[in-house]
């Protein structure tokens, strides 16, 4: 089937849902409010493919900004099925990647912005050193400079336009701190990640021709998870779309905004829906969960929403598990009772997730599952493979290929080569560079086939034979090459962390593993069964949440995100007689006729 036929079929499939169909066919500014399980990604990718096919004339294209690389990878995978590959007139990446690759890199040398010709991205260590040096020169106080920088960083992300009165008018002492910090970085030819959208905004605002150049290349801008992207992205959208002629298609859900600590503000999405020049479309149907789980989600949220199940969908199940004591006992209950209960009903290990608020809670569950012999994989901050890192995902894919070989090439070598090329050179690579990269990658992968090496040993060779030479030649300044070293440390055999390469690659029998994840890391994912761990009174919400109304709203939304992940069953685990008040609200809601 040709790509045009695939697209027509995708559009036809959406006709049964009038809201999705309307969004895909929209040709003006559009905001899609998409609740959990509402087919948001399918709507977004189909709209992108249709726009490229019908609205934008080659060689012009579209740009899609996502919250993180994990979201970008998901969109790329979906778009590939519609015949669209990254680089084929479609930019897909984070706001930082967009700012660097589409604004700063091509135009910084043409304007006076104080950047070196060969800029580099500051490492975490370099950024910390710059904070300390800036604090010494600007503040000269007796507190921890990094504690103070937390406030400065928040201001830096919020007050994007430094020509406005609030830049100097609010906390002027922080302005001095920020300016000294940025001066420290520039003196070393460095920028940090927060610099990227800020510098891009300044360049576009001060130079109309840059705005016109971006419009010439990308007449339509798509934004995924708008509620999570913060003030810098919002200011760029206002500048490019409502002051620069680019059409906006934004997707988001304020109820799932759980990144205020990183600068997200759900009110920014809501402000777009109030504009008279924006068409707002709400997706009402939940394709993930049945009626009982939808009721539970609204009980978790504590507010009414017009969400509906699809006709014929199973109701779903909710179970409540009270343990006699605290968190350790609750973790043991998950391993000895809850997971066996789910397995006995036919739920596969790989379709079960245990969700919690912080990674240290995952340690308790991990230990309990180890004792019970239940295979698991962590996707929280202690994960071996960072799902948001393109390099980590590439390394995992190479391991999968190596343990399958040419006869079971999954993923295909062409995809690995494309990933390697993007990691090394971005979107511009010569034929000679591609050929050299291909030979190097083939030699490494072929020598890995049938190797008895454990994951730790294989990663060491990966670092030595690929990462080291690539790092010296790479033009992609965004790459976090230290990821491989972190993975080597994370498989240290002296700490009993090593594992067979086939298991790391997901090819061993135990690859069907229970997922352990924080609520933040689980956002955007779905499972047949979800176990929410530690939903105790005093933990949901906790003392810190209760200090502010903002904190309470954020905690409530986190709870809601967890409750909306399952397709079939939700299991709530808590201390007996000490459950969260939100569990009670959820229970009351699901008991109503």
Coordinates of N, CA and C in Angstrom, one line a residue, residues 144-340:
X144 N 24.0 28.2 50.4 CA 24.4 27.2 49.3 C 24.1 27.9 48.0
X145 N 25.1 28.1 47.1 CA 24.8 28.8 45.8 C 23.8 28.1 45.0
X146 N 23.7 26.8 45.1 CA 22.8 26.0 44.2 C 21.4 26.1 44.7
X147 N 21.2 26.3 46.0 CA 19.9 26.6 46.5 C 19.4 27.9 46.0
X148 N 20.2 28.9 46.0 CA 19.9 30.2 45.5 C 19.6 30.2 44.0
X149 N 20.4 29.4 43.3 CA 20.3 29.3 41.9 C 18.9 28.7 41.5
X150 N 18.3 27.9 42.4 CA 17.0 27.3 42.1 C 16.0 28.4 41.8
X151 N 16.1 29.5 42.6 CA 15.2 30.7 42.4 C 15.5 31.4 41.1
X152 N 16.8 31.6 40.9 CA 17.3 32.3 39.7 C 16.9 31.5 38.4
X153 N 17.0 30.2 38.5 CA 16.7 29.4 37.3 C 15.2 29.5 37.0
X154 N 14.4 29.5 38.1 CA 12.9 29.6 37.9 C 12.6 31.0 37.2
X155 N 13.2 32.0 37.6 CA 13.0 33.4 37.0 C 13.5 33.4 35.6
X156 N 14.6 32.8 35.3 CA 15.2 32.7 34.0 C 14.3 32.0 33.0
X157 N 13.6 31.0 33.4 CA 12.7 30.2 32.6 C 11.4 31.0 32.4
X158 N 11.0 31.7 33.4 CA 9.7 32.4 33.4 C 9.7 33.7 32.6
X159 N 10.7 34.5 32.9 CA 10.8 35.9 32.3 C 11.6 35.8 31.0
X160 N 11.0 35.3 30.0 CA 11.7 35.0 28.7 C 12.1 36.3 28.0
X161 N 11.2 37.3 28.0 CA 11.5 38.5 27.3 C 12.1 39.5 28.3
X162 N 13.4 39.7 28.1 CA 14.1 40.6 29.1 C 13.9 42.1 28.8
X163 N 13.2 42.4 27.8 CA 12.9 43.8 27.6 C 11.6 44.3 28.4
X164 N 10.9 43.3 29.0 CA 9.7 43.7 29.7 C 10.0 44.1 31.1
X165 N 9.2 44.9 31.7 CA 9.5 45.5 33.0 C 9.7 44.5 34.1
X166 N 9.0 43.3 34.0 CA 9.1 42.3 35.1 C 10.5 41.7 35.2
X167 N 11.3 41.8 34.1 CA 12.6 41.2 34.2 C 13.5 41.9 35.3
X168 N 13.5 43.2 35.3 CA 14.3 43.9 36.3 C 13.4 44.2 37.6
X169 N 12.1 44.2 37.3 CA 11.2 44.6 38.4 C 10.9 43.6 39.5
X170 N 11.1 42.3 39.1 CA 10.9 41.2 40.0 C 12.2 40.6 40.4
X171 N 12.6 40.7 41.7 CA 13.8 40.1 42.2 C 15.0 40.5 41.4
X172 N 15.4 41.8 41.4 CA 16.5 42.3 40.6 C 17.8 41.7 41.0
X173 N 18.0 41.2 42.3 CA 19.2 40.6 42.7 C 19.5 39.3 41.9
X174 N 18.4 38.6 41.5 CA 18.5 37.4 40.8 C 19.0 37.7 39.4
X175 N 18.6 38.8 38.8 CA 19.0 39.2 37.5 C 20.6 39.3 37.4
X176 N 21.2 39.9 38.5 CA 22.6 40.0 38.5 C 23.2 38.6 38.6
X177 N 22.6 37.7 39.4 CA 23.1 36.3 39.5 C 23.1 35.6 38.1
X178 N 22.0 35.7 37.4 CA 21.8 35.1 36.1 C 22.8 35.7 35.1
X179 N 22.9 37.0 35.1 CA 23.9 37.6 34.1 C 25.3 37.2 34.4
X180 N 25.7 37.1 35.6 CA 27.1 36.6 35.9 C 27.2 35.1 35.5
X181 N 26.2 34.3 35.8 CA 26.3 32.9 35.4 C 26.4 32.8 33.9
X182 N 25.6 33.5 33.1 CA 25.7 33.4 31.7 C 27.0 33.9 31.2
X183 N 27.6 34.9 31.8 CA 28.9 35.5 31.4 C 30.0 34.4 31.7
X184 N 29.9 33.7 32.8 CA 30.8 32.6 33.1 C 30.8 31.6 31.9
X185 N 29.6 31.2 31.5 CA 29.5 30.2 30.5 C 30.1 30.7 29.1
X186 N 29.7 31.9 28.8 CA 30.1 32.5 27.5 C 31.6 32.6 27.4
X187 N 32.2 32.9 28.6 CA 33.7 33.0 28.6 C 34.4 31.7 28.3
X188 N 33.7 30.6 28.4 CA 34.2 29.3 28.1 C 33.7 28.8 26.8
X189 N 32.9 29.6 26.0 CA 32.3 29.2 24.8 C 31.2 28.2 25.0
X190 N 30.4 28.4 26.1 CA 29.4 27.4 26.4 C 28.0 28.1 26.5
X191 N 27.0 27.3 26.2 CA 25.6 27.6 26.6 C 25.1 26.4 27.3
X192 N 24.0 26.6 28.1 CA 23.3 25.4 28.7 C 22.0 25.2 28.0
X193 N 21.3 24.2 28.4 CA 20.0 23.8 27.8 C 19.0 24.9 27.9
X194 N 18.9 25.6 29.0 CA 17.9 26.6 29.2 C 18.2 27.8 28.3
X195 N 19.5 28.0 28.0 CA 19.9 29.1 27.1 C 19.2 28.9 25.7
X196 N 19.1 27.7 25.2 CA 18.7 27.5 23.8 C 17.4 28.2 23.4
X197 N 16.2 27.9 24.1 CA 15.0 28.6 23.7 C 15.1 30.1 24.0
X198 N 15.8 30.5 25.0 CA 15.9 31.9 25.4 C 16.7 32.7 24.3
X199 N 17.8 32.1 23.8 CA 18.6 32.8 22.8 C 17.8 32.8 21.4
X200 N 17.1 31.7 21.2 CA 16.3 31.6 19.9 C 15.2 32.6 19.9
X201 N 14.6 32.8 21.1 CA 13.5 33.8 21.2 C 14.1 35.2 20.9
X202 N 15.2 35.5 21.5 CA 15.8 36.8 21.3 C 16.2 37.0 19.9
X203 N 16.8 36.0 19.2 CA 17.2 36.2 17.8 C 16.0 36.4 16.9
X204 N 14.9 35.7 17.2 CA 13.7 35.8 16.3 C 13.0 37.1 16.6
X205 N 13.0 37.5 17.8 CA 12.3 38.8 18.1 C 13.0 40.0 17.6
X206 N 14.3 40.0 17.6 CA 15.1 41.1 17.2 C 15.4 41.1 15.7
X207 N 15.1 40.0 15.0 CA 15.5 39.9 13.6 C 14.3 39.4 12.8
X208 N 13.5 40.2 12.2 CA 12.3 39.8 11.5 C 12.7 38.8 10.4
X209 N 13.8 39.0 9.7 CA 14.2 38.1 8.6 C 14.4 36.6 9.1
X210 N 14.8 36.4 10.3 CA 14.9 35.1 10.8 C 13.5 34.4 11.0
X211 N 12.6 35.2 11.5 CA 11.2 34.8 11.6 C 10.6 34.4 10.2
X212 N 10.9 35.2 9.2 CA 10.5 34.9 7.9 C 11.1 33.7 7.3
X213 N 12.4 33.5 7.6 CA 13.1 32.3 7.1 C 12.5 31.0 7.7
X214 N 12.2 31.1 9.0 CA 11.6 29.9 9.7 C 10.2 29.6 9.1
X215 N 9.4 30.7 8.8 CA 8.1 30.5 8.2 C 8.2 30.0 6.8
X216 N 9.2 30.4 6.1 CA 9.4 29.8 4.7 C 9.7 28.3 4.7
X217 N 10.4 27.9 5.8 CA 10.7 26.4 5.9 C 9.6 25.7 6.5
X218 N 9.0 26.2 7.6 CA 7.9 25.5 8.3 C 6.7 26.4 8.5
X219 N 5.8 26.4 7.5 CA 4.6 27.2 7.6 C 3.6 26.7 8.6
X220 N 3.8 25.5 9.1 CA 2.9 24.9 10.2 C 3.8 24.4 11.3
X221 N 3.4 24.7 12.5 CA 4.1 24.3 13.7 C 3.1 23.4 14.6
X222 N 3.5 22.2 14.8 CA 2.8 21.3 15.7 C 3.5 21.3 17.1
X223 N 2.7 21.2 18.1 CA 3.2 21.1 19.5 C 2.5 20.0 20.2
X224 N 3.2 19.1 20.8 CA 2.7 18.0 21.5 C 2.9 18.2 23.0
X225 N 1.9 17.8 23.8 CA 2.0 18.0 25.3 C 2.2 19.5 25.7
X226 N 1.5 20.4 25.1 CA 1.7 21.8 25.3 C 1.8 22.2 26.7
X227 N 0.9 21.6 27.6 CA 0.9 22.0 29.0 C 2.2 21.8 29.7
X228 N 3.1 21.0 29.2 CA 4.3 20.6 29.9 C 5.5 21.5 29.4
X229 N 5.3 22.3 28.4 CA 6.5 22.9 27.8 C 6.9 24.3 28.3
X230 N 6.1 25.0 29.1 CA 6.6 26.1 29.8 C 6.6 27.4 29.0
X231 N 7.2 28.5 29.7 CA 7.1 29.8 29.2 C 7.9 30.1 27.9
X232 N 9.1 29.5 27.8 CA 9.9 29.8 26.7 C 9.3 29.3 25.4
X233 N 8.7 28.1 25.4 CA 8.0 27.6 24.2 C 6.8 28.5 23.9
X234 N 6.0 28.9 25.0 CA 4.8 29.7 24.8 C 5.2 31.0 24.1
X235 N 6.2 31.6 24.6 CA 6.7 32.9 24.0 C 7.1 32.7 22.5
X236 N 7.8 31.6 22.2 CA 8.1 31.3 20.9 C 6.9 31.1 20.0
X237 N 5.9 30.5 20.5 CA 4.6 30.2 19.8 C 4.0 31.6 19.5
X238 N 3.9 32.4 20.5 CA 3.2 33.7 20.3 C 4.0 34.5 19.2
X239 N 5.3 34.4 19.2 CA 6.1 35.2 18.3 C 6.0 34.6 16.9
X240 N 6.1 33.3 16.7 CA 6.1 32.7 15.4 C 4.7 32.5 14.8
X241 N 3.7 32.2 15.6 CA 2.4 31.8 15.1 C 1.4 33.0 15.1
X242 N 1.5 33.9 16.1 CA 0.6 35.0 16.2 C 1.2 36.3 15.8
X243 N 2.5 36.2 15.5 CA 3.2 37.4 15.0 C 4.1 37.1 13.8
X244 N 4.1 35.9 13.3 CA 5.0 35.5 12.3 C 4.4 34.7 11.1
X245 N 3.1 34.5 11.2 CA 2.4 33.9 10.1 C 2.4 32.4 10.1
X246 N 3.0 31.7 11.0 CA 3.0 30.2 11.0 C 1.7 29.7 11.7
X247 N 1.1 28.7 11.1 CA -0.1 28.1 11.6 C 0.3 27.2 12.8
X248 N -0.6 27.2 13.8 CA -0.3 26.4 15.0 C -1.3 25.3 15.2
X249 N -0.8 24.1 15.5 CA -1.7 22.9 15.8 C -1.1 22.4 17.2
X250 N -1.8 22.7 18.3 CA -1.2 22.3 19.6 C -2.2 21.2 20.2
X251 N -1.6 20.3 20.9 CA -2.3 19.2 21.6 C -1.9 19.2 23.0
X252 N -2.8 19.1 23.9 CA -2.5 19.0 25.4 C -3.6 18.7 26.3
X253 N -3.4 18.7 27.5 CA -4.4 18.4 28.6 C -3.9 19.0 29.9
X254 N -4.5 20.1 30.3 CA -4.1 20.8 31.5 C -4.2 19.9 32.7
X255 N -5.1 18.9 32.7 CA -5.3 18.0 33.8 C -4.1 17.1 34.0
X256 N -3.3 16.9 33.0 CA -2.1 16.1 33.1 C -0.8 16.9 33.2
X257 N -0.9 18.1 33.6 CA 0.3 18.9 33.8 C 0.9 18.6 35.1
X258 N 2.1 17.9 35.1 CA 2.7 17.5 36.4 C 4.2 17.9 36.4
X259 N 4.6 18.9 35.6 CA 6.0 19.3 35.6 C 6.2 20.8 35.9
X260 N 5.4 21.3 36.9 CA 5.6 22.7 37.3 C 7.0 23.0 37.9
X261 N 7.6 21.9 38.5 CA 8.9 22.1 39.0 C 9.9 22.3 37.9
X262 N 9.6 22.0 36.6 CA 10.5 22.2 35.5 C 10.1 23.4 34.7
X263 N 9.1 24.2 35.2 CA 8.7 25.4 34.5 C 7.4 25.3 33.8
X264 N 6.7 24.2 33.8 CA 5.5 24.0 33.1 C 4.4 24.8 33.8
X265 N 3.4 25.3 33.0 CA 2.3 26.1 33.5 C 1.1 25.8 32.7
X266 N 0.1 25.0 33.2 CA -1.1 24.6 32.4 C -1.9 25.8 32.0
X267 N -1.8 27.0 32.7 CA -2.5 28.1 32.3 C -2.1 28.7 30.9
X268 N -0.9 28.3 30.4 CA -0.5 28.8 29.1 C -1.3 28.1 28.0
X269 N -1.6 26.8 28.2 CA -2.4 26.1 27.2 C -3.8 26.7 27.3
X270 N -4.3 26.9 28.5 CA -5.7 27.4 28.6 C -5.8 28.8 28.0
X271 N -4.7 29.6 28.0 CA -4.8 31.0 27.4 C -5.0 30.9 25.9
X272 N -4.4 29.9 25.3 CA -4.6 29.7 23.9 C -6.1 29.5 23.5
X273 N -6.7 28.7 24.4 CA -8.1 28.4 24.1 C -9.1 29.6 24.2
X274 N -8.6 30.7 24.8 CA -9.4 31.9 25.0 C -9.2 32.8 23.8
X275 N -8.3 32.5 22.9 CA -8.1 33.4 21.7 C -9.2 33.2 20.7
X276 N -9.7 34.3 20.2 CA -10.8 34.2 19.1 C -10.3 33.7 17.8
X277 N -9.0 33.7 17.6 CA -8.4 33.2 16.3 C -7.9 31.8 16.4
X278 N -8.3 31.1 17.5 CA -7.9 29.7 17.6 C -9.2 28.8 17.7
X279 N -9.2 27.7 17.0 CA -10.3 26.7 17.1 C -9.9 25.7 18.1
X280 N -10.8 25.6 19.1 CA -10.5 24.6 20.2 C -11.4 23.4 20.0
X281 N -10.8 22.2 20.0 CA -11.5 21.0 19.8 C -11.2 20.0 21.0
X282 N -12.3 19.5 21.6 CA -12.1 18.6 22.8 C -12.4 17.2 22.3
X283 N -11.5 16.3 22.6 CA -11.6 14.9 22.4 C -12.3 14.2 23.6
X284 N -13.5 13.7 23.4 CA -14.2 13.2 24.5 C -14.1 11.7 24.8
X285 N -13.9 10.9 23.7 CA -13.9 9.5 23.8 C -12.6 8.9 24.3
X286 N -12.7 8.0 25.3 CA -11.5 7.3 25.9 C -11.4 5.9 25.3
X287 N -10.4 5.7 24.5 CA -10.2 4.4 23.8 C -9.4 3.4 24.6
X288 N -8.9 3.9 25.8 CA -8.0 3.1 26.6 C -8.8 2.3 27.6
X289 N -9.7 3.0 28.3 CA -10.4 2.4 29.5 C -11.9 2.4 29.4
X290 N -12.5 1.5 30.1 CA -13.9 1.4 30.2 C -14.5 2.3 31.2
X291 N -15.9 2.2 31.3 CA -16.6 3.1 32.2 C -16.2 3.2 33.6
X292 N -15.9 2.0 34.2 CA -15.5 2.0 35.6 C -14.2 2.7 35.8
X293 N -13.3 2.5 35.0 CA -12.0 3.2 35.1 C -12.1 4.7 34.8
X294 N -13.0 5.1 33.9 CA -13.2 6.5 33.7 C -13.8 7.1 34.9
X295 N -14.8 6.5 35.5 CA -15.3 7.0 36.8 C -14.3 7.2 37.8
X296 N -13.4 6.2 37.9 CA -12.3 6.2 38.9 C -11.4 7.4 38.6
X297 N -11.1 7.7 37.3 CA -10.2 8.8 37.0 C -10.8 10.1 37.4
X298 N -12.1 10.3 37.2 CA -12.8 11.5 37.6 C -12.8 11.7 39.1
X299 N -12.9 10.5 39.8 CA -12.8 10.6 41.3 C -11.5 11.0 41.7
X300 N -10.4 10.5 41.0 CA -9.0 10.9 41.3 C -8.8 12.4 41.0
X301 N -9.4 12.9 40.0 CA -9.2 14.3 39.6 C -10.0 15.2 40.5
X302 N -11.2 14.7 41.0 CA -12.0 15.5 41.8 C -12.8 16.6 41.1
X303 N -12.9 16.4 39.8 CA -13.7 17.4 39.0 C -14.4 16.6 37.9
X304 N -15.4 17.3 37.4 CA -16.2 16.7 36.3 C -15.6 16.9 34.9
X305 N -15.6 15.9 34.1 CA -15.2 16.1 32.7 C -16.1 15.2 31.8
X306 N -16.3 15.7 30.6 CA -17.2 15.0 29.7 C -16.5 13.9 28.9
X307 N -16.0 12.9 29.6 CA -15.3 11.8 29.0 C -16.2 10.6 28.9
X308 N -16.1 9.9 27.8 CA -17.0 8.7 27.6 C -16.2 7.5 27.1
X309 N -16.7 6.4 27.5 CA -16.1 5.2 27.0 C -16.6 4.9 25.6
X310 N -15.9 4.1 24.8 CA -16.3 3.6 23.5 C -17.3 2.5 23.7
X311 N -18.3 2.5 22.8 CA -19.4 1.5 22.9 C -18.8 0.1 22.9
X312 N -19.2 -0.7 23.8 CA -18.8 -2.1 23.8 C -17.5 -2.4 24.6
X313 N -16.8 -1.3 25.1 CA -15.6 -1.5 25.8 C -15.9 -2.1 27.2
X314 N -15.0 -3.0 27.7 CA -15.1 -3.6 29.0 C -15.1 -2.5 30.1
X315 N -15.9 -2.7 31.1 CA -15.9 -1.7 32.2 C -14.6 -1.5 32.9
X316 N -13.8 -2.5 33.0 CA -12.5 -2.4 33.7 C -12.8 -2.7 35.2
X317 N -11.7 -3.0 35.9 CA -11.8 -3.4 37.3 C -10.9 -2.5 38.2
X318 N -11.4 -2.4 39.5 CA -10.6 -1.6 40.5 C -10.6 -2.5 41.7
X319 N -9.4 -2.6 42.3 CA -9.3 -3.4 43.6 C -8.5 -2.6 44.6
X320 N -8.8 -2.8 45.8 CA -8.2 -2.0 46.9 C -7.5 -3.0 47.8
X321 N -6.2 -2.7 48.1 CA -5.3 -3.7 48.8 C -4.8 -2.9 50.1
X322 N -5.3 -3.3 51.2 CA -4.8 -2.7 52.5 C -3.8 -3.6 53.2
X323 N -2.6 -3.1 53.3 CA -1.6 -3.9 54.0 C -1.6 -3.5 55.5
X324 N -1.3 -4.4 56.4 CA -1.4 -4.1 57.9 C -0.4 -3.1 58.4
X325 N 0.7 -2.8 57.6 CA 1.7 -1.9 58.1 C 2.1 -0.9 57.0
X326 N 3.4 -0.4 57.1 CA 3.9 0.6 56.2 C 4.3 0.2 54.8
X327 N 5.3 1.0 54.3 CA 5.7 0.9 52.9 C 6.3 -0.5 52.6
X328 N 7.2 -1.0 53.5 CA 7.8 -2.3 53.3 C 6.8 -3.4 53.1
X329 N 5.8 -3.4 54.0 CA 4.8 -4.4 54.0 C 4.0 -4.3 52.7
X330 N 3.7 -3.0 52.3 CA 2.9 -2.8 51.1 C 3.7 -3.3 49.8
X331 N 5.0 -3.1 49.8 CA 5.9 -3.6 48.7 C 5.8 -5.2 48.7
X332 N 5.9 -5.8 49.9 CA 5.8 -7.3 50.0 C 4.5 -7.8 49.5
X333 N 3.4 -7.0 49.8 CA 2.1 -7.4 49.3 C 2.0 -7.4 47.8
X334 N 2.6 -6.4 47.2 CA 2.6 -6.3 45.7 C 3.3 -7.6 45.1
X335 N 4.4 -8.0 45.7 CA 5.1 -9.1 45.2 C 4.5 -10.4 45.5
X336 N 3.9 -10.6 46.6 CA 3.3 -11.9 47.0 C 1.8 -12.1 46.8
X337 N 1.1 -11.0 46.6 CA -0.3 -11.1 46.4 C -0.9 -10.4 45.2
X338 N -0.5 -9.1 45.0 CA -1.2 -8.4 43.9 C -0.7 -8.9 42.5
X339 N 0.6 -9.0 42.3 CA 1.1 -9.4 41.0 C 0.6 -10.9 40.7
X340 N 0.7 -11.8 41.7 CA 0.2 -13.2 41.5 C -1.3 -13.1 41.1

